[in-house]
CSV table of C-alpha atoms in Angstrom, one decimal:
chain,number,residue,atom,x,y,z
A,127,UNK,CA,10.7,38.9,-29.0
A,128,UNK,CA,7.7,36.6,-28.3
A,129,UNK,CA,4.7,38.6,-27.0
A,130,UNK,CA,2.4,37.5,-24.1
A,131,UNK,CA,-0.4,37.0,-26.6
A,132,UNK,CA,1.7,34.5,-28.6
A,133,UNK,CA,2.6,32.6,-25.4
A,134,UNK,CA,-1.0,32.4,-24.3
A,135,UNK,CA,-2.1,31.3,-27.8
A,136,UNK,CA,0.5,28.5,-27.8
A,137,UNK,CA,-0.6,27.4,-24.3
A,138,UNK,CA,-4.2,27.2,-25.6
A,139,UNK,CA,-3.1,25.2,-28.7
A,140,UNK,CA,-1.4,22.7,-26.5
A,141,UNK,CA,-4.0,22.5,-23.8
A,142,UNK,CA,-7.2,22.3,-25.8
A,143,UNK,CA,-6.4,21.8,-29.5
A,144,UNK,CA,-4.0,18.8,-29.4
A,145,UNK,CA,-0.9,20.6,-30.5
A,146,UNK,CA,2.1,18.4,-29.9
A,147,UNK,CA,5.5,17.4,-31.2
A,148,UNK,CA,4.7,14.1,-32.7
A,149,UNK,CA,8.3,12.9,-32.8
A,150,UNK,CA,11.9,13.7,-32.3
A,151,UNK,CA,13.7,11.3,-34.6
A,152,UNK,CA,17.5,10.9,-34.3
A,153,UNK,CA,19.0,9.8,-37.6
A,154,UNK,CA,22.2,7.7,-37.1
A,155,UNK,CA,24.6,6.8,-39.9
A,156,UNK,CA,25.8,3.2,-39.7
A,157,UNK,CA,28.3,3.2,-42.6
A,158,UNK,CA,31.2,3.1,-40.1
A,159,UNK,CA,29.7,-0.2,-38.8
A,160,UNK,CA,30.1,-2.1,-42.0
A,161,UNK,CA,32.2,-5.3,-41.7
A,162,UNK,CA,32.6,-8.6,-43.5
A,163,UNK,CA,32.3,-10.2,-40.1
A,164,UNK,CA,28.7,-10.5,-38.9
A,165,UNK,CA,29.5,-10.4,-35.2
A,166,UNK,CA,31.8,-7.3,-35.6
A,167,UNK,CA,29.0,-5.5,-37.6
A,168,UNK,CA,26.4,-6.3,-35.0
A,169,UNK,CA,28.6,-5.2,-32.1
A,170,UNK,CA,29.5,-1.9,-33.8
A,171,UNK,CA,25.8,-1.2,-34.7
A,172,UNK,CA,24.6,-1.9,-31.1
A,173,UNK,CA,27.4,0.2,-29.6
A,174,UNK,CA,26.8,3.2,-31.9
A,175,UNK,CA,23.0,3.3,-31.5
A,176,UNK,CA,23.1,2.9,-27.7
A,177,UNK,CA,25.8,5.4,-27.3
A,178,UNK,CA,24.4,8.0,-29.7
A,179,UNK,CA,20.8,7.7,-28.5
A,180,UNK,CA,21.3,6.8,-24.9
A,181,UNK,CA,19.8,10.1,-23.7
A,182,UNK,CA,17.3,10.6,-26.5
A,183,UNK,CA,14.2,9.7,-24.4
A,184,UNK,CA,15.4,11.7,-21.3
A,185,UNK,CA,16.3,14.7,-23.4
A,186,UNK,CA,12.9,14.6,-25.2
A,187,UNK,CA,11.1,14.4,-21.9
A,188,UNK,CA,13.2,17.2,-20.4
A,189,UNK,CA,12.5,19.5,-23.3
A,190,UNK,CA,8.8,18.7,-23.1
A,191,UNK,CA,8.7,19.5,-19.4
A,192,UNK,CA,10.8,22.7,-19.7
A,193,UNK,CA,8.8,24.2,-22.6
A,194,UNK,CA,5.4,22.7,-21.7
A,195,UNK,CA,5.2,21.0,-25.1
A,196,UNK,CA,4.0,17.4,-25.3
A,197,UNK,CA,6.6,15.3,-27.2
A,198,UNK,CA,4.8,12.1,-28.0
A,199,UNK,CA,7.5,9.9,-29.6
A,200,UNK,CA,11.2,9.5,-29.5
A,201,UNK,CA,12.5,7.5,-32.4
A,202,UNK,CA,15.7,6.5,-34.2
A,203,UNK,CA,16.3,6.1,-37.9
A,204,UNK,CA,19.3,4.4,-39.4
A,205,UNK,CA,21.1,4.0,-42.7
A,206,UNK,CA,19.1,1.5,-44.9
A,207,UNK,CA,19.9,-1.8,-43.3
A,208,UNK,CA,20.3,-3.6,-46.7
A,209,UNK,CA,23.4,-1.4,-47.3
A,210,UNK,CA,24.9,-2.2,-43.9
A,211,UNK,CA,24.5,-5.9,-44.0
A,212,UNK,CA,25.3,-6.5,-47.7
A,213,UNK,CA,29.0,-7.2,-47.0
A,214,UNK,CA,28.2,-10.2,-44.8
A,215,UNK,CA,24.6,-11.3,-45.5
A,216,UNK,CA,23.8,-11.0,-41.8
A,217,UNK,CA,20.4,-9.3,-42.1
A,218,UNK,CA,18.6,-11.5,-39.5
A,219,UNK,CA,21.5,-11.0,-37.0
A,220,UNK,CA,21.2,-7.3,-37.7
A,221,UNK,CA,17.4,-7.2,-37.1
A,222,UNK,CA,17.9,-8.8,-33.6
A,223,UNK,CA,20.6,-6.3,-32.9
A,224,UNK,CA,18.4,-3.4,-33.9
A,225,UNK,CA,15.5,-4.6,-31.7
A,226,UNK,CA,17.8,-5.2,-28.7
A,227,UNK,CA,19.3,-1.6,-29.1
A,228,UNK,CA,15.8,-0.1,-29.4
A,229,UNK,CA,14.7,-1.8,-26.2
A,230,UNK,CA,17.9,-0.8,-24.4
A,231,UNK,CA,17.5,3.0,-25.1
A,232,UNK,CA,13.7,2.9,-24.6
A,233,UNK,CA,12.6,4.5,-27.8
A,234,UNK,CA,9.1,4.0,-29.4
A,235,UNK,CA,10.3,2.9,-32.9
A,236,UNK,CA,13.4,2.3,-34.9
A,237,UNK,CA,13.1,2.9,-38.7
A,238,UNK,CA,15.5,1.8,-41.4
A,239,UNK,CA,15.2,-1.9,-42.0
A,240,UNK,CA,14.9,-0.7,-45.5
A,241,UNK,CA,16.0,-1.3,-49.1
A,242,UNK,CA,16.3,1.0,-52.1
A,243,UNK,CA,15.4,-0.9,-55.2
A,244,UNK,CA,13.8,1.7,-57.5
A,245,UNK,CA,15.8,0.7,-60.5
A,246,UNK,CA,16.9,-2.8,-59.9
A,247,UNK,CA,17.7,-5.4,-57.2
A,248,UNK,CA,20.9,-7.3,-56.4
A,249,UNK,CA,20.6,-10.9,-55.4
A,250,UNK,CA,21.3,-9.8,-51.8
A,251,UNK,CA,18.6,-7.1,-51.8
A,252,UNK,CA,16.1,-9.7,-52.9
A,253,UNK,CA,17.1,-12.0,-50.1
A,254,UNK,CA,17.0,-9.0,-47.7
A,255,UNK,CA,13.4,-8.1,-48.8
A,256,UNK,CA,12.3,-11.7,-48.4
A,257,UNK,CA,13.4,-11.4,-44.7
A,258,UNK,CA,11.1,-8.5,-43.9
A,259,UNK,CA,8.0,-10.4,-42.8
A,260,UNK,CA,10.0,-12.5,-40.3
A,261,UNK,CA,12.0,-9.5,-39.2
A,262,UNK,CA,8.8,-7.5,-38.4
A,263,UNK,CA,6.9,-10.4,-36.9
A,264,UNK,CA,9.8,-11.2,-34.5
A,265,UNK,CA,10.5,-7.7,-33.3
A,266,UNK,CA,8.4,-5.1,-31.6
A,267,UNK,CA,9.9,-1.7,-32.5
A,268,UNK,CA,11.7,-2.1,-35.8
A,269,UNK,CA,10.0,-0.6,-38.9
A,270,UNK,CA,10.7,-1.3,-42.6
A,271,UNK,CA,10.4,0.4,-45.9
A,272,UNK,CA,11.2,-0.4,-49.5
A,273,UNK,CA,11.5,2.2,-52.3
A,274,UNK,CA,10.3,0.7,-55.6
A,275,UNK,CA,10.2,3.8,-57.8
A,276,UNK,CA,11.4,7.3,-58.5
A,277,UNK,CA,10.6,10.0,-61.0
A,278,UNK,CA,14.1,9.6,-62.4
A,279,UNK,CA,14.2,5.8,-62.6
A,280,UNK,CA,10.6,4.8,-63.2
A,281,UNK,CA,8.9,2.0,-61.3
A,282,UNK,CA,10.6,-1.4,-60.7
A,283,UNK,CA,7.7,-3.7,-61.3
A,284,UNK,CA,9.7,-6.8,-60.3
A,285,UNK,CA,10.0,-5.2,-56.8
A,286,UNK,CA,6.3,-4.2,-56.9
A,287,UNK,CA,5.3,-7.8,-57.7
A,288,UNK,CA,7.5,-9.1,-54.9
A,289,UNK,CA,6.0,-6.7,-52.3
A,290,UNK,CA,2.5,-8.0,-52.7
A,291,UNK,CA,3.7,-11.4,-51.4
A,292,UNK,CA,5.8,-9.8,-48.7
A,293,UNK,CA,2.9,-7.9,-47.3
A,294,UNK,CA,0.7,-11.0,-47.4
A,295,UNK,CA,3.4,-13.0,-45.6
A,296,UNK,CA,3.8,-10.4,-42.9
A,297,UNK,CA,0.0,-10.4,-42.4
A,298,UNK,CA,0.0,-14.2,-42.0
A,299,UNK,CA,2.9,-14.2,-39.5
A,300,UNK,CA,1.1,-11.8,-37.2
A,301,UNK,CA,-2.5,-13.1,-37.8
A,302,UNK,CA,-3.1,-13.3,-34.1
A,303,UNK,CA,-2.5,-9.5,-33.8
A,304,UNK,CA,-4.8,-8.5,-36.7
A,305,UNK,CA,-1.7,-8.6,-39.0
A,306,UNK,CA,0.1,-5.9,-37.1
A,307,UNK,CA,3.4,-6.4,-38.9
A,308,UNK,CA,2.0,-4.8,-42.0
A,309,UNK,CA,1.5,-1.6,-40.0
A,310,UNK,CA,5.3,-1.4,-39.7
A,311,UNK,CA,6.0,-1.7,-43.4
A,312,UNK,CA,5.7,1.0,-46.1
A,313,UNK,CA,6.3,0.7,-49.8
A,314,UNK,CA,7.5,4.0,-51.3
A,315,UNK,CA,8.0,5.9,-54.5
A,316,UNK,CA,10.3,8.9,-54.3
A,317,UNK,CA,11.2,8.1,-50.6
A,318,UNK,CA,12.8,11.0,-48.8
A,319,UNK,CA,16.0,10.7,-46.8
A,320,UNK,CA,14.9,12.9,-43.8
A,321,UNK,CA,11.5,11.6,-42.9
A,322,UNK,CA,10.9,11.6,-39.1
A,323,UNK,CA,7.7,9.6,-39.3
A,324,UNK,CA,7.3,5.9,-39.0
A,325,UNK,CA,7.1,3.4,-40.4
A,326,UNK,CA,9.0,4.9,-43.4
A,327,UNK,CA,11.9,6.8,-41.7
A,328,UNK,CA,15.4,5.9,-42.7
A,329,UNK,CA,18.7,7.9,-42.5
A,330,UNK,CA,19.6,8.9,-46.0
A,331,UNK,CA,23.0,8.2,-47.5
A,332,UNK,CA,23.6,11.9,-48.1
A,333,UNK,CA,23.0,12.8,-44.4
A,334,UNK,CA,25.7,13.6,-41.8
A,335,UNK,CA,26.6,11.2,-38.9
A,336,UNK,CA,23.9,12.3,-36.4
A,337,UNK,CA,20.8,14.4,-37.4
A,338,UNK,CA,17.7,15.4,-35.5
A,339,UNK,CA,14.5,15.6,-37.5
A,340,UNK,CA,11.3,16.7,-35.8
A,341,UNK,CA,7.7,16.2,-36.8
A,342,UNK,CA,5.0,18.5,-35.4
A,343,UNK,CA,1.3,17.8,-35.5
A,344,UNK,CA,-1.6,20.1,-35.2
A,345,UNK,CA,-4.8,19.1,-37.1
A,346,UNK,CA,-6.9,20.2,-34.1
A,347,UNK,CA,-5.2,23.7,-34.1
A,348,UNK,CA,-6.0,24.2,-37.8
A,349,UNK,CA,-9.6,23.0,-37.3
A,350,UNK,CA,-10.1,25.4,-34.4
A,351,UNK,CA,-8.7,28.3,-36.3
A,352,UNK,CA,-11.0,27.7,-39.3
A,353,UNK,CA,-14.1,27.7,-37.0
A,354,UNK,CA,-13.6,31.5,-36.8
A,355,UNK,CA,-13.4,32.0,-40.6
A,356,UNK,CA,-16.6,32.8,-42.3
A,357,UNK,CA,-15.1,34.3,-45.5
A,358,UNK,CA,-14.2,32.8,-48.9
A,359,UNK,CA,-11.6,30.2,-49.7
A,360,UNK,CA,-8.8,32.8,-50.0
A,361,UNK,CA,-9.4,33.7,-46.4
A,362,UNK,CA,-9.5,30.0,-45.4
A,363,UNK,CA,-6.1,29.5,-47.1
A,364,UNK,CA,-4.7,32.5,-45.4
A,365,UNK,CA,-5.8,31.3,-42.0
A,366,UNK,CA,-4.3,27.9,-42.6
A,367,UNK,CA,-1.0,29.5,-43.6
A,368,UNK,CA,-0.9,31.6,-40.4
A,369,UNK,CA,-1.7,28.6,-38.2
A,370,UNK,CA,0.9,26.4,-40.0
A,371,UNK,CA,3.5,29.2,-39.3
A,372,UNK,CA,2.8,29.1,-35.5
A,373,UNK,CA,2.8,25.3,-35.4
A,374,UNK,CA,6.2,25.1,-37.3
A,375,UNK,CA,7.8,27.6,-34.9
A,376,UNK,CA,7.1,25.2,-32.1
A,377,UNK,CA,8.9,22.4,-34.1
A,378,UNK,CA,11.8,24.7,-34.9
A,379,UNK,CA,12.3,25.5,-31.2
A,380,UNK,CA,12.3,21.8,-30.2
A,381,UNK,CA,14.5,20.7,-33.1
A,382,UNK,CA,17.2,23.2,-32.4
A,383,UNK,CA,17.2,22.5,-28.6
A,384,UNK,CA,17.2,18.7,-29.2
A,385,UNK,CA,20.0,18.8,-31.7
A,386,UNK,CA,22.1,20.9,-29.3
A,387,UNK,CA,21.6,18.5,-26.4
A,388,UNK,CA,22.2,15.4,-28.5
A,389,UNK,CA,25.4,16.9,-30.1
A,390,UNK,CA,23.7,16.3,-33.5
A,391,UNK,CA,23.0,18.4,-36.6
A,392,UNK,CA,19.6,20.1,-36.9
A,393,UNK,CA,18.1,18.4,-39.9
A,394,UNK,CA,14.5,19.4,-40.7
A,395,UNK,CA,11.1,20.2,-39.4
A,396,UNK,CA,8.4,18.1,-41.1
A,397,UNK,CA,5.2,20.2,-41.6
A,398,UNK,CA,2.9,17.2,-41.9
A,399,UNK,CA,-0.5,17.4,-40.1
A,400,UNK,CA,-0.5,13.9,-38.5
A,401,UNK,CA,-3.8,12.9,-37.0
A,402,UNK,CA,-4.5,10.6,-34.1
A,403,UNK,CA,-7.7,8.6,-33.2
A,404,UNK,CA,-8.5,11.2,-30.5
A,405,UNK,CA,-11.5,13.3,-31.2
A,406,UNK,CA,-10.5,16.8,-32.2
A,407,UNK,CA,-7.3,15.8,-33.8
A,408,UNK,CA,-8.5,14.8,-37.3
A,409,UNK,CA,-7.5,16.0,-40.8
A,410,UNK,CA,-10.9,14.8,-42.0
A,411,UNK,CA,-12.6,17.3,-39.6
A,412,UNK,CA,-10.5,20.1,-41.1
A,413,UNK,CA,-11.9,19.3,-44.6
A,414,UNK,CA,-15.4,19.1,-43.2
A,415,UNK,CA,-15.0,22.5,-41.4
A,416,UNK,CA,-14.3,24.0,-44.8
A,417,UNK,CA,-17.6,22.9,-46.1
A,418,UNK,CA,-18.2,19.1,-46.6
A,419,UNK,CA,-20.9,17.0,-45.1
A,420,UNK,CA,-18.4,14.2,-44.9
A,421,UNK,CA,-14.9,13.7,-46.0
A,422,UNK,CA,-15.1,11.6,-49.2
A,423,UNK,CA,-17.8,13.9,-50.7
A,424,UNK,CA,-17.0,15.5,-54.1
A,425,UNK,CA,-14.7,18.5,-53.3
A,426,UNK,CA,-12.6,16.5,-50.8
A,427,UNK,CA,-9.6,16.4,-53.1
A,428,UNK,CA,-9.8,20.1,-53.9
A,429,UNK,CA,-9.9,21.1,-50.3
A,430,UNK,CA,-7.1,18.7,-49.4
A,431,UNK,CA,-5.0,20.2,-52.2
A,432,UNK,CA,-5.6,23.7,-50.8
A,433,UNK,CA,-4.8,22.5,-47.2
A,434,UNK,CA,-1.5,20.9,-48.3
A,435,UNK,CA,-0.4,24.0,-50.2
A,436,UNK,CA,-1.3,26.4,-47.4
A,437,UNK,CA,0.5,24.3,-44.8
A,438,UNK,CA,3.6,24.3,-46.9
A,439,UNK,CA,3.5,28.0,-47.6
A,440,UNK,CA,3.0,28.9,-43.9
A,441,UNK,CA,5.5,26.4,-42.5
A,442,UNK,CA,8.3,27.2,-44.9
A,443,UNK,CA,8.3,30.8,-43.6
A,444,UNK,CA,8.8,29.6,-40.1
A,445,UNK,CA,11.9,27.4,-40.6
A,446,UNK,CA,14.9,27.5,-42.9
A,447,UNK,CA,15.1,23.7,-42.9
A,448,UNK,CA,11.7,22.2,-43.9
A,449,UNK,CA,11.7,18.7,-45.2
A,450,UNK,CA,10.5,15.2,-44.7
A,451,UNK,CA,7.0,14.7,-46.1
A,452,UNK,CA,5.4,18.0,-45.1
A,453,UNK,CA,1.8,18.0,-45.8
A,454,UNK,CA,-1.4,16.4,-44.5
A,455,UNK,CA,-1.5,12.7,-43.7
A,456,UNK,CA,-4.7,10.6,-44.3
A,457,UNK,CA,-4.1,7.4,-42.4
A,458,UNK,CA,-7.5,5.8,-42.0
A,459,UNK,CA,-7.0,4.0,-38.8
A,460,UNK,CA,-5.3,7.0,-37.1
A,461,UNK,CA,-8.0,9.6,-37.9
A,462,UNK,CA,-11.3,9.6,-36.1
A,463,UNK,CA,-13.0,11.5,-39.0
A,464,UNK,CA,-11.6,9.1,-41.7
A,465,UNK,CA,-12.8,6.1,-39.7
A,466,UNK,CA,-16.3,7.6,-39.4
A,467,UNK,CA,-16.5,8.5,-43.1
A,468,UNK,CA,-15.4,5.0,-44.1
A,469,UNK,CA,-18.0,3.4,-41.8
A,470,UNK,CA,-20.8,5.4,-43.3
A,471,UNK,CA,-19.7,4.7,-46.9
A,472,UNK,CA,-18.7,8.2,-47.8
A,473,UNK,CA,-15.0,7.2,-48.2
A,474,UNK,CA,-13.7,4.3,-50.2
A,475,UNK,CA,-10.4,3.1,-51.5
A,476,UNK,CA,-10.8,4.8,-54.9
A,477,UNK,CA,-11.5,8.2,-53.3
A,478,UNK,CA,-8.5,7.7,-51.0
A,479,UNK,CA,-6.3,7.0,-54.0
A,480,UNK,CA,-7.5,10.3,-55.6
A,481,UNK,CA,-6.8,12.2,-52.5
A,482,UNK,CA,-3.2,10.9,-52.4
A,483,UNK,CA,-2.4,12.8,-55.6
A,484,UNK,CA,-2.4,16.0,-53.6
A,485,UNK,CA,-1.4,15.0,-50.0
A,486,UNK,CA,1.3,13.4,-48.0
A,487,UNK,CA,2.0,10.5,-48.4
A,488,UNK,CA,-0.4,7.9,-49.8
A,489,UNK,CA,-2.6,5.0,-49.0
A,490,UNK,CA,-1.8,4.8,-45.3
A,491,UNK,CA,-3.0,2.4,-42.6
A,492,UNK,CA,-5.8,1.0,-44.7
A,493,UNK,CA,-7.1,-2.4,-43.6
A,494,UNK,CA,-8.3,-4.7,-46.3
A,495,UNK,CA,-9.7,-8.2,-46.3
A,496,UNK,CA,-7.1,-10.9,-45.5
A,497,UNK,CA,-8.0,-13.0,-48.6
A,498,UNK,CA,-7.1,-10.2,-51.1
A,499,UNK,CA,-4.6,-11.9,-53.6
A,500,UNK,CA,-0.9,-10.8,-53.8
A,501,UNK,CA,-1.3,-9.4,-57.3
A,502,UNK,CA,-4.1,-7.1,-56.3
A,503,UNK,CA,-1.9,-5.7,-53.5
A,504,UNK,CA,1.0,-5.3,-56.0
A,505,UNK,CA,-1.3,-3.5,-58.4
A,506,UNK,CA,-2.5,-1.1,-55.6
A,507,UNK,CA,1.2,-0.4,-55.0
A,508,UNK,CA,1.8,0.2,-58.7
A,509,UNK,CA,-1.1,2.7,-59.0
A,510,UNK,CA,0.1,4.6,-56.0
A,511,UNK,CA,3.7,4.6,-57.3
A,512,UNK,CA,2.6,6.0,-60.6
A,513,UNK,CA,0.9,8.9,-58.9
A,514,UNK,CA,4.1,9.7,-57.2
A,515,UNK,CA,6.5,9.2,-60.1
A,516,UNK,CA,4.4,11.2,-62.6
A,517,UNK,CA,3.7,14.0,-60.1
A,518,UNK,CA,7.2,14.2,-58.7
A,519,UNK,CA,6.1,13.6,-55.2
A,520,UNK,CA,6.4,11.0,-52.5
A,521,UNK,CA,3.7,8.4,-52.4
A,522,UNK,CA,3.5,5.3,-50.3
A,523,UNK,CA,1.3,2.3,-49.5
A,524,UNK,CA,0.8,0.9,-46.1
A,525,UNK,CA,-2.1,-1.5,-46.5
A,526,UNK,CA,-2.9,-4.3,-44.0
A,527,UNK,CA,-4.6,-7.4,-45.3
A,528,UNK,CA,-6.1,-8.6,-42.0
A,529,UNK,CA,-5.8,-12.3,-41.9
A,530,UNK,CA,-9.1,-14.1,-41.3
A,531,UNK,CA,-11.2,-11.0,-41.5
A,532,UNK,CA,-13.5,-9.5,-44.2
A,533,UNK,CA,-14.9,-6.2,-45.2
A,534,UNK,CA,-17.1,-4.6,-42.6
A,535,UNK,CA,-15.1,-6.0,-39.7
A,536,UNK,CA,-12.5,-4.2,-37.7
A,537,UNK,CA,-8.8,-4.4,-37.0
A,538,UNK,CA,-7.6,-3.3,-33.6
A,539,UNK,CA,-4.0,-2.0,-33.4
A,540,UNK,CA,-4.1,0.2,-30.3
A,541,UNK,CA,-2.3,3.4,-29.4
A,542,UNK,CA,-1.5,5.8,-32.2
A,543,UNK,CA,-2.1,3.1,-34.8
A,544,UNK,CA,-5.8,3.1,-33.8
A,545,UNK,CA,-8.7,1.0,-35.1
A,546,UNK,CA,-9.4,0.4,-38.7
A,547,UNK,CA,-12.6,-0.6,-40.5
A,548,UNK,CA,-11.8,-3.2,-43.1
A,549,UNK,CA,-12.5,-1.8,-46.6
A,550,UNK,CA,-13.4,-4.0,-49.6
A,551,UNK,CA,-11.2,-3.7,-52.7
A,552,UNK,CA,-11.9,-4.1,-56.4
A,553,UNK,CA,-11.4,-7.9,-57.1
A,554,UNK,CA,-11.0,-7.8,-60.9
A,555,UNK,CA,-7.6,-9.4,-61.6
A,556,UNK,CA,-4.5,-7.5,-62.6
A,557,UNK,CA,-2.4,-10.7,-62.7
A,558,UNK,CA,-1.3,-10.5,-66.3
A,559,UNK,CA,0.0,-6.9,-65.8
A,560,UNK,CA,1.8,-7.7,-62.6
A,561,UNK,CA,3.4,-10.9,-64.0
A,562,UNK,CA,5.0,-9.1,-66.9
A,563,UNK,CA,7.6,-7.6,-64.5
A,564,UNK,CA,10.3,-5.3,-65.9
A,565,UNK,CA,10.4,-1.6,-65.3
A,566,UNK,CA,7.8,1.1,-66.1
A,567,UNK,CA,10.0,3.8,-67.8
A,568,UNK,CA,10.5,7.2,-66.2
A,569,UNK,CA,8.1,9.9,-67.4
A,570,UNK,CA,9.3,12.3,-70.1
A,571,UNK,CA,9.6,15.2,-67.7
A,572,UNK,CA,12.2,13.4,-65.6
A,573,UNK,CA,14.8,14.0,-68.3
A,574,UNK,CA,15.8,17.5,-67.1
A,575,UNK,CA,19.6,17.3,-66.9
């Protein structure tokens, strides 16, 4: 039984503390659409997506209205597209079909133009990855990801090398939009199969036919709760746990109701604290509330580790099916506090990398100068992948080399993607390291069978 106090508390969180369901993401398996004939594959893909998700937007809006809970995004994720189109090589035909289907059903984003090459690449997967810049530049709603490493397999450095050039190409093709295509592309290590968040969502090969995954966001709720805590760090952690429990219960409610109405399985609730550019909805402000003059100061990584751990502990008590990324996001362009800290010099790329060792997911929505060479971008990816592989966690890189702009200028993406100050990078060359290729072996602790 929910008490009146709990109802009023939830209303307050929604009204004044920016609590929302960031996304209802419907995962759709496309394995039954595989065909050696390109036209047949595309027809099956279009029909399955538009039939399975035809009511997704309406159902999301209806649930939001009935329960008084803002549901910001309605999204679809699909089986990694490189697997679906391998039989016929029709990846460009597939991308047009996916974009058409996404527009037809009115969703915000469709994730899954993806490849899993953490141990090696087939000739077709290489061709598929080479198509990503054109695919993202020519579509509005389709998102892409590439998994280049896992704790079990190590890091595929041939794929890492390739992705530096892919990101630069995507930046060039959308140079008139501040290289926006790069905001729809994520490079992963240890990618998860049930991620509801974009741009990295795809429907895992071990999932059932239709699955609902929900992501809930409440940085402002956590920040408000901590304003009342004057005790030591144990009390701070306890308050975060209690707040995460309340936030996750909202997600659990929405996920179960959405899965029932969509005739889909209930997948997971993702516990991630996903910020927005709106003031009062910042992960950085949580860290500062605990006791930092600015995020980026010494102590930032320690507080972020505590925040991530407490969010998981509180959330996992609220739902039997917790998954996705589940932690705190630190996307620079999407967090008002991160933007401010970067502008004043308190936060730089090296500190952000250190923070990724304890948070979800990694170097996210970071704008860098457009003239940064391919091999430096590849080396940034390699460093971030190493953090994930060694620490048995998901890490990712979503950097945006903004064509024609330099450090100190700004990239404007709009909406939830926000506005990013362009950060300078270390220009010392890693070209010999990147050019070696091959595979960085899996760490010793991966051999647990």
